[in-house]
mmCIF file of C-alpha atoms in Angstrom:
data_model
loop_
_atom_site.group_PDB
_atom_site.id
_atom_site.type_symbol
_atom_site.label_atom_id
_atom_site.label_comp_id
_atom_site.label_asym_id
_atom_site.label_seq_id
_atom_site.Cartn_x
_atom_site.Cartn_y
_atom_site.Cartn_z
ATOM 1 C CA UNK A 83 9.583 -31.214 -3.121
ATOM 2 C CA UNK A 84 5.811 -30.748 -2.746
ATOM 3 C CA UNK A 85 5.924 -31.924 0.949
ATOM 4 C CA UNK A 86 8.780 -29.349 1.635
ATOM 5 C CA UNK A 87 6.778 -26.588 0.007
ATOM 6 C CA UNK A 88 3.552 -27.553 1.953
ATOM 7 C CA UNK A 89 5.671 -27.705 5.127
ATOM 8 C CA UNK A 90 7.148 -24.205 4.508
ATOM 9 C CA UNK A 91 3.673 -22.927 3.708
ATOM 10 C CA UNK A 92 2.297 -24.322 7.017
ATOM 11 C CA UNK A 93 5.204 -22.812 8.981
ATOM 12 C CA UNK A 94 4.657 -19.395 7.346
ATOM 13 C CA UNK A 95 0.968 -19.463 8.217
ATOM 14 C CA UNK A 96 1.706 -20.479 11.779
ATOM 15 C CA UNK A 97 4.223 -17.551 12.163
ATOM 16 C CA UNK A 98 1.535 -15.255 10.787
ATOM 17 C CA UNK A 99 -0.957 -16.160 13.456
ATOM 18 C CA UNK A 100 1.088 -14.266 16.259
ATOM 19 C CA UNK A 101 2.314 -11.102 14.472
ATOM 20 C CA UNK A 102 1.260 -8.398 12.238
ATOM 21 C CA UNK A 103 2.105 -8.602 8.508
ATOM 22 C CA UNK A 104 5.251 -7.163 7.001
ATOM 23 C CA UNK A 105 5.170 -4.597 4.157
ATOM 24 C CA UNK A 106 6.459 -7.061 1.779
ATOM 25 C CA UNK A 107 3.678 -9.542 2.496
ATOM 26 C CA UNK A 108 1.135 -6.581 2.041
ATOM 27 C CA UNK A 109 2.619 -5.694 -1.377
ATOM 28 C CA UNK A 110 2.708 -9.411 -2.429
ATOM 29 C CA UNK A 111 -1.009 -9.790 -1.547
ATOM 30 C CA UNK A 112 -0.438 -12.408 1.074
ATOM 31 C CA UNK A 113 -2.589 -10.535 3.581
ATOM 32 C CA UNK A 114 -6.226 -10.279 4.079
ATOM 33 C CA UNK A 115 -8.493 -7.308 5.040
ATOM 34 C CA UNK A 116 -8.280 -4.977 6.705
ATOM 35 C CA UNK A 117 -4.418 -5.085 6.211
ATOM 36 C CA UNK A 118 -4.218 -5.991 2.657
ATOM 37 C CA UNK A 119 -2.924 -3.958 -0.351
ATOM 38 C CA UNK A 120 -6.336 -2.605 -1.386
ATOM 39 C CA UNK A 121 -6.793 -1.108 2.149
ATOM 40 C CA UNK A 122 -3.311 0.310 2.236
ATOM 41 C CA UNK A 123 -4.070 2.005 -1.213
ATOM 42 C CA UNK A 124 -7.153 3.525 0.166
ATOM 43 C CA UNK A 125 -5.299 4.676 3.274
ATOM 44 C CA UNK A 126 -2.646 6.398 1.086
ATOM 45 C CA UNK A 127 -5.344 7.857 -1.066
ATOM 46 C CA UNK A 128 -7.090 9.269 1.988
ATOM 47 C CA UNK A 129 -3.798 11.154 2.696
ATOM 48 C CA UNK A 130 -3.363 12.225 -0.905
ATOM 49 C CA UNK A 131 -0.115 10.265 -1.117
ATOM 50 C CA UNK A 132 -1.121 7.326 -3.383
ATOM 51 C CA UNK A 133 1.145 8.453 -6.115
ATOM 52 C CA UNK A 134 4.211 6.917 -4.482
ATOM 53 C CA UNK A 135 2.421 3.469 -4.381
ATOM 54 C CA UNK A 136 1.168 3.918 -8.028
ATOM 55 C CA UNK A 137 4.760 4.559 -9.031
ATOM 56 C CA UNK A 138 6.144 1.468 -7.208
ATOM 57 C CA UNK A 139 3.437 -0.786 -8.705
ATOM 58 C CA UNK A 140 3.947 0.600 -12.261
ATOM 59 C CA UNK A 141 7.708 0.163 -11.957
ATOM 60 C CA UNK A 142 7.152 -3.317 -10.799
ATOM 61 C CA UNK A 143 5.143 -3.990 -13.858
ATOM 62 C CA UNK A 144 7.805 -2.312 -16.064
ATOM 63 C CA UNK A 145 10.425 -4.697 -14.540
ATOM 64 C CA UNK A 146 8.198 -7.544 -15.113
ATOM 65 C CA UNK A 147 7.790 -6.531 -18.691
ATOM 66 C CA UNK A 148 11.586 -6.585 -19.059
ATOM 67 C CA UNK A 149 11.869 -10.025 -17.516
ATOM 68 C CA UNK A 150 9.288 -11.293 -19.903
ATOM 69 C CA UNK A 151 11.332 -9.794 -22.812
ATOM 70 C CA UNK A 152 14.577 -11.380 -21.702
ATOM 71 C CA UNK A 153 12.892 -14.763 -21.070
ATOM 72 C CA UNK A 154 11.264 -14.564 -24.684
ATOM 73 C CA UNK A 155 14.797 -13.892 -26.206
ATOM 74 C CA UNK A 156 16.241 -17.013 -24.366
ATOM 75 C CA UNK A 157 13.340 -19.157 -25.331
ATOM 76 C CA UNK A 158 13.913 -18.189 -28.975
ATOM 77 C CA UNK A 159 17.365 -19.881 -28.714
ATOM 78 C CA UNK A 160 19.260 -16.655 -28.779
ATOM 79 C CA UNK A 161 21.521 -15.211 -25.922
ATOM 80 C CA UNK A 162 21.000 -11.688 -24.480
ATOM 81 C CA UNK A 163 24.477 -10.920 -25.591
ATOM 82 C CA UNK A 164 23.596 -11.664 -29.324
ATOM 83 C CA UNK A 165 20.167 -9.895 -29.121
ATOM 84 C CA UNK A 166 21.025 -6.798 -27.185
ATOM 85 C CA UNK A 167 24.892 -6.460 -26.956
ATOM 86 C CA UNK A 168 24.667 -2.877 -25.547
ATOM 87 C CA UNK A 169 22.612 -4.116 -22.568
ATOM 88 C CA UNK A 170 24.778 -7.121 -22.037
ATOM 89 C CA UNK A 171 27.834 -5.016 -21.840
ATOM 90 C CA UNK A 172 26.064 -2.577 -19.423
ATOM 91 C CA UNK A 173 24.873 -5.380 -17.183
ATOM 92 C CA UNK A 174 28.197 -7.046 -17.199
ATOM 93 C CA UNK A 175 30.031 -3.852 -16.289
ATOM 94 C CA UNK A 176 27.511 -2.172 -13.903
ATOM 95 C CA UNK A 177 25.342 -5.062 -12.700
ATOM 96 C CA UNK A 178 21.637 -5.533 -13.166
ATOM 97 C CA UNK A 179 18.610 -6.842 -11.213
ATOM 98 C CA UNK A 180 17.996 -9.262 -14.107
ATOM 99 C CA UNK A 181 21.341 -10.939 -13.797
ATOM 100 C CA UNK A 182 20.087 -14.446 -13.465
ATOM 101 C CA UNK A 183 17.478 -14.036 -16.115
ATOM 102 C CA UNK A 184 19.829 -12.598 -18.789
ATOM 103 C CA UNK A 185 22.399 -15.402 -17.984
ATOM 104 C CA UNK A 186 24.988 -13.538 -16.055
ATOM 105 C CA UNK A 187 26.811 -15.404 -13.359
ATOM 106 C CA UNK A 188 26.178 -14.054 -9.819
ATOM 107 C CA UNK A 189 29.847 -13.457 -9.118
ATOM 108 C CA UNK A 190 30.046 -11.399 -12.314
ATOM 109 C CA UNK A 191 27.592 -8.829 -11.107
ATOM 110 C CA UNK A 192 29.329 -5.874 -9.340
ATOM 111 C CA UNK A 193 26.283 -4.767 -7.336
ATOM 112 C CA UNK A 194 23.536 -6.588 -5.601
ATOM 113 C CA UNK A 195 20.703 -7.869 -7.599
ATOM 114 C CA UNK A 196 18.189 -8.258 -4.782
ATOM 115 C CA UNK A 197 15.326 -6.036 -5.091
ATOM 116 C CA UNK A 198 11.886 -5.692 -3.755
ATOM 117 C CA UNK A 199 10.415 -6.998 -6.823
ATOM 118 C CA UNK A 200 12.058 -10.318 -5.963
ATOM 119 C CA UNK A 201 10.314 -10.359 -2.668
ATOM 120 C CA UNK A 202 6.939 -11.266 -4.300
ATOM 121 C CA UNK A 203 6.160 -14.927 -3.741
ATOM 122 C CA UNK A 204 5.401 -17.046 -6.827
ATOM 123 C CA UNK A 205 2.223 -18.075 -5.220
ATOM 124 C CA UNK A 206 0.870 -14.740 -5.745
ATOM 125 C CA UNK A 207 2.094 -13.878 -9.281
ATOM 126 C CA UNK A 208 -1.404 -13.933 -10.728
ATOM 127 C CA UNK A 209 -2.923 -11.933 -7.958
ATOM 128 C CA UNK A 210 -0.625 -9.057 -7.816
ATOM 129 C CA UNK A 211 -2.714 -6.510 -9.793
ATOM 130 C CA UNK A 212 -3.012 -2.855 -9.196
ATOM 131 C CA UNK A 213 -5.191 -2.009 -6.091
ATOM 132 C CA UNK A 214 -6.981 0.638 -7.962
ATOM 133 C CA UNK A 215 -8.232 -2.162 -10.400
ATOM 134 C CA UNK A 216 -10.243 -3.662 -7.646
ATOM 135 C CA UNK A 217 -11.935 -0.356 -7.008
ATOM 136 C CA UNK A 218 -12.848 -0.334 -10.693
ATOM 137 C CA UNK A 219 -14.575 -3.792 -10.485
ATOM 138 C CA UNK A 220 -11.675 -6.201 -10.105
ATOM 139 C CA UNK A 221 -10.061 -5.779 -13.434
ATOM 140 C CA UNK A 222 -6.337 -6.508 -13.440
ATOM 141 C CA UNK A 223 -3.477 -5.070 -15.539
ATOM 142 C CA UNK A 224 -2.767 -6.667 -18.898
ATOM 143 C CA UNK A 225 0.841 -5.724 -18.929
ATOM 144 C CA UNK A 226 2.579 -8.441 -21.030
ATOM 145 C CA UNK A 227 4.706 -10.758 -18.927
ATOM 146 C CA UNK A 228 3.203 -9.513 -15.781
ATOM 147 C CA UNK A 229 0.904 -12.369 -14.805
ATOM 148 C CA UNK A 230 2.492 -15.095 -16.962
ATOM 149 C CA UNK A 231 6.079 -14.511 -17.152
ATOM 150 C CA UNK A 232 7.084 -13.220 -13.699
ATOM 151 C CA UNK A 233 8.239 -16.012 -11.329
ATOM 152 C CA UNK A 234 9.858 -14.160 -8.388
ATOM 153 C CA UNK A 235 11.982 -15.296 -5.523
ATOM 154 C CA UNK A 236 10.657 -15.981 -2.000
ATOM 155 C CA UNK A 237 10.587 -12.923 0.300
ATOM 156 C CA UNK A 238 13.868 -11.793 1.644
ATOM 157 C CA UNK A 239 14.588 -8.909 4.188
ATOM 158 C CA UNK A 240 14.755 -5.483 2.762
ATOM 159 C CA UNK A 241 17.191 -4.172 5.195
ATOM 160 C CA UNK A 242 19.682 -6.969 4.869
ATOM 161 C CA UNK A 243 23.299 -6.088 5.635
ATOM 162 C CA UNK A 244 24.230 -7.900 2.340
ATOM 163 C CA UNK A 245 22.331 -5.308 0.324
ATOM 164 C CA UNK A 246 23.957 -2.234 -1.184
ATOM 165 C CA UNK A 247 22.238 0.958 -0.717
ATOM 166 C CA UNK A 248 20.108 2.026 -3.732
ATOM 167 C CA UNK A 249 21.754 4.148 -6.200
ATOM 168 C CA UNK A 250 20.845 5.461 -9.659
ATOM 169 C CA UNK A 251 22.709 3.807 -12.608
ATOM 170 C CA UNK A 252 21.206 5.934 -15.433
ATOM 171 C CA UNK A 253 23.400 8.295 -17.461
ATOM 172 C CA UNK A 254 20.575 10.712 -17.756
ATOM 173 C CA UNK A 255 21.090 14.226 -16.323
ATOM 174 C CA UNK A 256 19.891 14.675 -12.696
ATOM 175 C CA UNK A 257 19.088 17.870 -10.850
ATOM 176 C CA UNK A 258 17.194 19.131 -7.878
ATOM 177 C CA UNK A 259 13.599 19.947 -8.608
ATOM 178 C CA UNK A 260 10.327 20.690 -6.942
ATOM 179 C CA UNK A 261 8.915 18.514 -4.085
ATOM 180 C CA UNK A 262 6.239 15.997 -4.255
ATOM 181 C CA UNK A 263 2.725 17.117 -4.972
ATOM 182 C CA UNK A 264 1.063 14.719 -2.502
ATOM 183 C CA UNK A 265 -1.682 17.024 -1.672
ATOM 184 C CA UNK A 266 -3.650 16.616 -4.870
ATOM 185 C CA UNK A 267 -6.902 14.760 -4.343
ATOM 186 C CA UNK A 268 -7.995 12.783 -7.344
ATOM 187 C CA UNK A 269 -9.177 9.535 -8.533
ATOM 188 C CA UNK A 270 -6.580 6.864 -9.050
ATOM 189 C CA UNK A 271 -5.079 6.222 -12.458
ATOM 190 C CA UNK A 272 -4.698 2.926 -14.245
ATOM 191 C CA UNK A 273 -1.335 1.224 -14.134
ATOM 192 C CA UNK A 274 0.980 1.259 -17.126
ATOM 193 C CA UNK A 275 -0.610 -1.086 -19.723
ATOM 194 C CA UNK A 276 0.870 -2.300 -22.961
ATOM 195 C CA UNK A 277 -1.495 -4.560 -24.982
ATOM 196 C CA UNK A 278 0.416 -7.780 -25.950
ATOM 197 C CA UNK A 279 -0.697 -8.447 -29.490
ATOM 198 C CA UNK A 280 2.749 -9.547 -30.604
ATOM 199 C CA UNK A 281 6.107 -10.464 -29.164
ATOM 200 C CA UNK A 282 7.605 -7.947 -26.718
ATOM 201 C CA UNK A 283 10.061 -5.624 -28.365
ATOM 202 C CA UNK A 284 12.510 -3.149 -27.055
ATOM 203 C CA UNK A 285 10.375 -0.316 -28.267
ATOM 204 C CA UNK A 286 7.735 -1.682 -25.793
ATOM 205 C CA UNK A 287 10.179 -1.314 -23.021
ATOM 206 C CA UNK A 288 10.982 2.300 -24.100
ATOM 207 C CA UNK A 289 7.215 3.088 -24.226
ATOM 208 C CA UNK A 290 6.751 1.631 -20.755
ATOM 209 C CA UNK A 291 9.604 3.676 -19.295
ATOM 210 C CA UNK A 292 8.443 6.776 -21.115
ATOM 211 C CA UNK A 293 4.953 6.651 -19.610
ATOM 212 C CA UNK A 294 6.410 6.177 -16.190
ATOM 213 C CA UNK A 295 8.771 9.107 -16.581
ATOM 214 C CA UNK A 296 6.125 11.505 -17.768
ATOM 215 C CA UNK A 297 3.608 10.265 -15.148
ATOM 216 C CA UNK A 298 5.746 10.452 -11.994
ATOM 217 C CA UNK A 299 9.183 11.995 -12.657
ATOM 218 C CA UNK A 300 8.624 14.769 -15.228
ATOM 219 C CA UNK A 301 8.316 18.221 -13.392
ATOM 220 C CA UNK A 302 4.559 19.320 -13.101
ATOM 221 C CA UNK A 303 3.925 21.838 -15.817
ATOM 222 C CA UNK A 304 6.416 20.497 -18.469
ATOM 223 C CA UNK A 305 3.848 18.006 -19.800
ATOM 224 C CA UNK A 306 0.283 19.213 -20.494
ATOM 225 C CA UNK A 307 -1.391 16.073 -19.271
ATOM 226 C CA UNK A 308 -3.613 15.512 -16.241
ATOM 227 C CA UNK A 309 -1.792 12.240 -15.646
ATOM 228 C CA UNK A 310 1.382 14.143 -14.756
ATOM 229 C CA UNK A 311 1.827 13.988 -10.953
ATOM 230 C CA UNK A 312 5.459 14.353 -9.881
ATOM 231 C CA UNK A 313 6.501 12.345 -6.802
ATOM 232 C CA UNK A 314 9.163 13.406 -4.335
ATOM 233 C CA UNK A 315 12.682 11.869 -4.801
ATOM 234 C CA UNK A 316 15.892 13.068 -3.274
ATOM 235 C CA UNK A 317 18.166 15.100 -5.589
ATOM 236 C CA UNK A 318 20.496 12.254 -6.298
ATOM 237 C CA UNK A 319 17.663 10.052 -7.634
ATOM 238 C CA UNK A 320 15.781 12.598 -9.688
ATOM 239 C CA UNK A 321 15.828 12.000 -13.484
ATOM 240 C CA UNK A 322 15.889 15.315 -15.311
ATOM 241 C CA UNK A 323 15.251 14.183 -18.972
ATOM 242 C CA UNK A 324 14.125 11.189 -20.887
ATOM 243 C CA UNK A 325 15.975 11.478 -24.269
ATOM 244 C CA UNK A 326 14.535 8.556 -26.056
ATOM 245 C CA UNK A 327 11.133 8.391 -27.820
ATOM 246 C CA UNK A 328 8.636 5.383 -28.110
ATOM 247 C CA UNK A 329 7.755 6.620 -31.563
ATOM 248 C CA UNK A 330 11.223 6.650 -33.009
ATOM 249 C CA UNK A 331 13.566 3.636 -32.832
ATOM 250 C CA UNK A 332 17.099 4.616 -31.658
ATOM 251 C CA UNK A 333 19.645 4.638 -34.418
ATOM 252 C CA UNK A 334 22.786 6.391 -33.164
ATOM 253 C CA UNK A 335 25.342 4.722 -30.985
ATOM 254 C CA UNK A 336 24.608 7.190 -28.149
ATOM 255 C CA UNK A 337 20.894 6.358 -28.150
ATOM 256 C CA UNK A 338 21.518 2.685 -28.310
ATOM 257 C CA UNK A 339 23.818 2.995 -25.293
ATOM 258 C CA UNK A 340 21.075 4.969 -23.433
ATOM 259 C CA UNK A 341 18.458 2.400 -24.295
ATOM 260 C CA UNK A 342 20.535 -0.142 -22.539
ATOM 261 C CA UNK A 343 19.707 1.525 -19.213
ATOM 262 C CA UNK A 344 15.955 1.291 -19.648
ATOM 263 C CA UNK A 345 15.392 -2.091 -17.869
ATOM 264 C CA UNK A 346 17.144 -0.797 -14.667
ATOM 265 C CA UNK A 347 16.265 2.826 -15.095
ATOM 266 C CA UNK A 348 13.817 3.153 -12.197
ATOM 267 C CA UNK A 349 15.031 0.450 -9.970
ATOM 268 C CA UNK A 350 16.890 2.820 -7.452
ATOM 269 C CA UNK A 351 13.963 5.096 -7.328
ATOM 270 C CA UNK A 352 11.611 2.148 -6.783
ATOM 271 C CA UNK A 353 13.786 0.980 -3.770
ATOM 272 C CA UNK A 354 13.678 4.404 -2.330
ATOM 273 C CA UNK A 355 9.824 4.544 -2.633
ATOM 274 C CA UNK A 356 9.626 1.009 -0.918
ATOM 275 C CA UNK A 357 11.705 2.058 1.984
ATOM 276 C CA UNK A 358 9.905 5.393 2.333
ATOM 277 C CA UNK A 359 6.511 3.725 2.466
ATOM 278 C CA UNK A 360 7.834 0.940 4.763
ATOM 279 C CA UNK A 361 9.229 3.386 7.283
ATOM 280 C CA UNK A 362 6.633 6.096 7.242
ATOM 281 C CA UNK A 363 3.183 5.261 5.846
ATOM 282 C CA UNK A 364 3.121 1.512 6.609
ATOM 283 C CA UNK A 365 3.441 1.841 10.387
ATOM 284 C CA UNK A 366 0.727 4.310 10.485
ATOM 285 C CA UNK A 367 -1.458 2.157 8.347
ATOM 286 C CA UNK A 368 -1.035 -0.808 10.795
ATOM 287 C CA UNK A 369 -1.788 1.380 13.719
ATOM 288 C CA UNK A 370 -4.911 2.679 12.006
ATOM 289 C CA UNK A 371 -6.233 -0.782 10.812
ATOM 290 C CA UNK A 372 -4.866 -3.350 13.316
ATOM 291 C CA UNK A 373 -5.838 -1.232 16.523
ATOM 292 C CA UNK A 374 -8.833 0.481 15.178
ATOM 293 C CA UNK A 375 -11.589 0.010 12.674
ATOM 294 C CA UNK A 376 -12.910 3.523 11.970
ATOM 295 C CA UNK A 377 -11.937 6.090 9.421
ATOM 296 C CA UNK A 378 -11.153 9.681 10.625
ATOM 297 C CA UNK A 379 -14.369 11.004 9.165
ATOM 298 C CA UNK A 380 -16.533 8.427 10.819
ATOM 299 C CA UNK A 381 -14.761 8.871 14.184
ATOM 300 C CA UNK A 382 -15.420 12.762 13.816
ATOM 301 C CA UNK A 383 -19.091 12.160 13.120
ATOM 302 C CA UNK A 384 -19.204 9.926 16.316
ATOM 303 C CA UNK A 385 -17.596 12.742 18.258
ATOM 304 C CA UNK A 386 -20.259 15.239 17.131
ATOM 305 C CA UNK A 387 -23.163 12.884 17.625
ATOM 306 C CA UNK A 388 -21.795 11.731 21.050
ATOM 307 C CA UNK A 389 -21.661 15.430 22.217
ATOM 308 C CA UNK A 390 -25.049 16.239 21.073
ATOM 309 C CA UNK A 391 -26.624 13.048 22.676
ATOM 310 C CA UNK A 392 -24.583 13.611 25.873
ATOM 311 C CA UNK A 393 -26.113 17.252 26.079
ATOM 312 C CA UNK A 394 -29.568 15.717 25.611
ATOM 313 C CA UNK A 395 -28.834 13.157 28.363
ATOM 314 C CA UNK A 396 -27.530 15.728 30.817
ATOM 315 C CA UNK A 397 -30.498 18.071 30.108
ATOM 316 C CA UNK A 398 -33.003 15.310 30.677
ATOM 317 C CA UNK A 399 -31.245 14.358 33.940
ATOM 318 C CA UNK A 400 -31.097 17.815 35.405
ATOM 319 C CA UNK A 401 -34.822 18.303 34.376
ATOM 320 C CA UNK A 402 -35.822 15.156 36.309
ATOM 321 C CA UNK A 403 -33.826 16.380 39.300
ATOM 322 C CA UNK A 404 -34.971 19.922 39.495
ATOM 323 C CA UNK A 405 -38.621 19.164 38.649
ATOM 324 C CA UNK A 406 -38.461 16.363 41.204
ATOM 325 C CA UNK A 407 -40.258 13.960 38.945
ATOM 326 C CA UNK A 408 -41.727 10.934 40.653
ATOM 327 C CA UNK A 409 -41.178 7.980 40.863
ATOM 328 C CA UNK A 410 -37.426 8.353 41.185
ATOM 329 C CA UNK A 411 -36.860 4.964 39.235
ATOM 330 C CA UNK A 412 -37.695 6.957 35.986
ATOM 331 C CA UNK A 413 -34.189 8.307 36.107
ATOM 332 C CA UNK A 414 -32.800 4.860 35.217
ATOM 333 C CA UNK A 415 -34.069 5.488 31.675
ATOM 334 C CA UNK A 416 -31.183 8.100 31.457
ATOM 335 C CA UNK A 417 -28.890 5.118 30.706
ATOM 336 C CA UNK A 418 -30.122 5.181 27.092
ATOM 337 C CA UNK A 419 -28.790 8.541 26.062
ATOM 338 C CA UNK A 420 -25.783 8.103 28.241
ATOM 339 C CA UNK A 421 -24.951 4.706 26.640
ATOM 340 C CA UNK A 422 -25.183 6.203 23.074
ATOM 341 C CA UNK A 423 -23.161 9.169 24.007
ATOM 342 C CA UNK A 424 -20.379 7.459 25.973
ATOM 343 C CA UNK A 425 -20.133 4.789 23.278
ATOM 344 C CA UNK A 426 -19.709 7.420 20.474
ATOM 345 C CA UNK A 427 -17.296 9.572 22.443
ATOM 346 C CA UNK A 428 -14.954 6.618 23.475
ATOM 347 C CA UNK A 429 -15.241 5.172 19.933
ATOM 348 C CA UNK A 430 -13.927 8.464 18.624
ATOM 349 C CA UNK A 431 -11.100 8.544 21.158
ATOM 350 C CA UNK A 432 -9.944 5.034 20.282
ATOM 351 C CA UNK A 433 -11.091 5.091 16.668
ATOM 352 C CA UNK A 434 -12.754 1.764 17.324
ATOM 353 C CA UNK A 435 -16.353 0.759 17.482
ATOM 354 C CA UNK A 436 -16.750 -2.281 19.591
ATOM 355 C CA UNK A 437 -20.165 -3.252 18.024
ATOM 356 C CA UNK A 438 -18.569 -3.347 14.536
ATOM 357 C CA UNK A 439 -15.679 -5.462 15.883
ATOM 358 C CA UNK A 440 -17.974 -7.931 17.521
ATOM 359 C CA UNK A 441 -19.746 -8.193 14.113
ATOM 360 C CA UNK A 442 -16.381 -8.759 12.522
ATOM 361 C CA UNK A 443 -16.480 -5.527 10.436
ATOM 362 C CA UNK A 444 -13.897 -2.801 9.810
ATOM 363 C CA UNK A 445 -14.488 0.454 7.921
ATOM 364 C CA UNK A 446 -12.799 0.687 4.442
ATOM 365 C CA UNK A 447 -14.271 4.195 3.571
ATOM 366 C CA UNK A 448 -16.519 6.287 5.785
ATOM 367 C CA UNK A 449 -19.575 4.156 6.767
ATOM 368 C CA UNK A 450 -18.703 1.339 4.459
ATOM 369 C CA UNK A 451 -17.432 -1.856 6.013
ATOM 370 C CA UNK A 452 -15.731 -5.051 5.059
ATOM 371 C CA UNK A 453 -15.279 -8.326 6.948
ATOM 372 C CA UNK A 454 -12.073 -8.705 9.105
ATOM 373 C CA UNK A 455 -10.314 -11.729 7.768
ATOM 374 C CA UNK A 456 -6.743 -11.443 9.002
ATOM 375 C CA UNK A 457 -6.878 -13.655 12.209
ATOM 376 C CA UNK A 458 -4.152 -11.818 14.271
ATOM 377 C CA UNK A 459 -5.735 -8.468 13.593
ATOM 378 C CA UNK A 460 -9.097 -9.855 14.458
ATOM 379 C CA UNK A 461 -7.627 -10.977 17.833
ATOM 380 C CA UNK A 462 -6.065 -7.587 18.484
ATOM 381 C CA UNK A 463 -9.344 -5.793 17.659
ATOM 382 C CA UNK A 464 -11.347 -8.103 19.766
ATOM 383 C CA UNK A 465 -9.247 -7.465 22.734
ATOM 384 C CA UNK A 466 -9.484 -3.717 22.386
ATOM 385 C CA UNK A 467 -13.151 -3.896 21.674
ATOM 386 C CA UNK A 468 -13.728 -5.738 24.984
ATOM 387 C CA UNK A 469 -11.755 -3.042 26.841
ATOM 388 C CA UNK A 470 -13.745 -0.335 25.195
ATOM 389 C CA UNK A 471 -17.080 -2.038 25.876
ATOM 390 C CA UNK A 472 -16.028 -2.397 29.519
ATOM 391 C CA UNK A 473 -15.024 1.253 29.689
ATOM 392 C CA UNK A 474 -18.312 2.362 28.227
ATOM 393 C CA UNK A 475 -20.344 0.158 30.545
ATOM 394 C CA UNK A 476 -18.506 1.553 33.667
ATOM 395 C CA UNK A 477 -18.994 5.160 32.489
ATOM 396 C CA UNK A 478 -22.759 4.542 31.677
ATOM 397 C CA UNK A 479 -23.435 2.791 35.026
ATOM 398 C CA UNK A 480 -21.615 5.514 37.004
ATOM 399 C CA UNK A 481 -23.499 8.372 35.297
ATOM 400 C CA UNK A 482 -26.778 6.682 35.598
ATOM 401 C CA UNK A 483 -26.340 5.872 39.305
ATOM 402 C CA UNK A 484 -25.097 9.394 39.972
ATOM 403 C CA UNK A 485 -28.232 11.010 38.593
ATOM 404 C CA UNK A 486 -30.348 8.342 40.307
ATOM 405 C CA UNK A 487 -28.768 9.049 43.683
ATOM 406 C CA UNK A 488 -29.177 12.810 43.655
ATOM 407 C CA UNK A 489 -32.270 13.786 45.671
ATOM 408 C CA UNK A 490 -34.907 15.734 43.682
ATOM 409 C CA UNK A 491 -35.440 19.423 44.488
ATOM 410 C CA UNK A 492 -38.151 21.361 42.681
ATOM 411 C CA UNK A 493 -36.963 24.866 41.807
#
């Protein structure tokens, strides 16, 4: 078994040497800078769109918490049917992503139980924290069951034809509401955290779902809290109300039936967010980090500096010509301003600084760099850096020779 696992790991590493990482691999922390989860989070934060990744990660933790609860119940010797009959009946009739965990037979589930949360490899279960935690000094979430209980399946294809399209399975009322507020610049929030000082209870699951709802799904303005930042969801997936409360245990039969939807409550929304990021933000992230190593601000600064230095070089060159300064070989010193100017201008155009690439560095935030550790990305950037350096050299040599060849004429 160990030999098979080692062989599979080696095959996976070999395949990674000649391709860019997939979105699933980035989310599961199986990639290295500059195409890792932390860099993707910074990329979204720069666009003011990190809410959608925050939501996906928090729902991931919520689902891990539910898995931990179900596993604790089964370890205690009880079945889910005995412990939570309302959820068992719901999962039997409607299907659930926790089918194998709660003991349902695969052929008894009416809808697909494959989800993006099951694509996270078990080798990364202890590393999959919230990327904002790294920014705060490497602290990880302490959500119960997240690091200890979650043993996901190997990665599978998201767009597999065997998968049913995501759909909401909650009974809560849905309605069209306002669009996403992705234009709010702010510091990242901490993920959903429930301190585990005792066994996980169903009230903990309600509290986790309640926090997620009021953070991301409740319309802005309905909750007087700075943590309320509604994300965009299509009308069919919008949850209008959250009728349960984490401070009051459900008593009525209707509340108990509603509570049965808590484990799967956000799964369809999470799948939608996964596909939205995979199809929109992630390709732009790869283009930004696998084919360039500068941030937009840094590239803009290089453009401004390059234009200023080019103006200085041209002014000096024309002065040497029209003052007929001798000896003529002094004009060769024009290569200094021309080299800096052309380097900065072409670096802006390609969003790539060849000097940083040769040093193995890529910018994470403006003028702050980290080491390029992803081998295939390093190879791509090195090839582009060689091309940019060659282009800069040709332009500098051409400009310098042009100003050297022009005969002097004193005005």
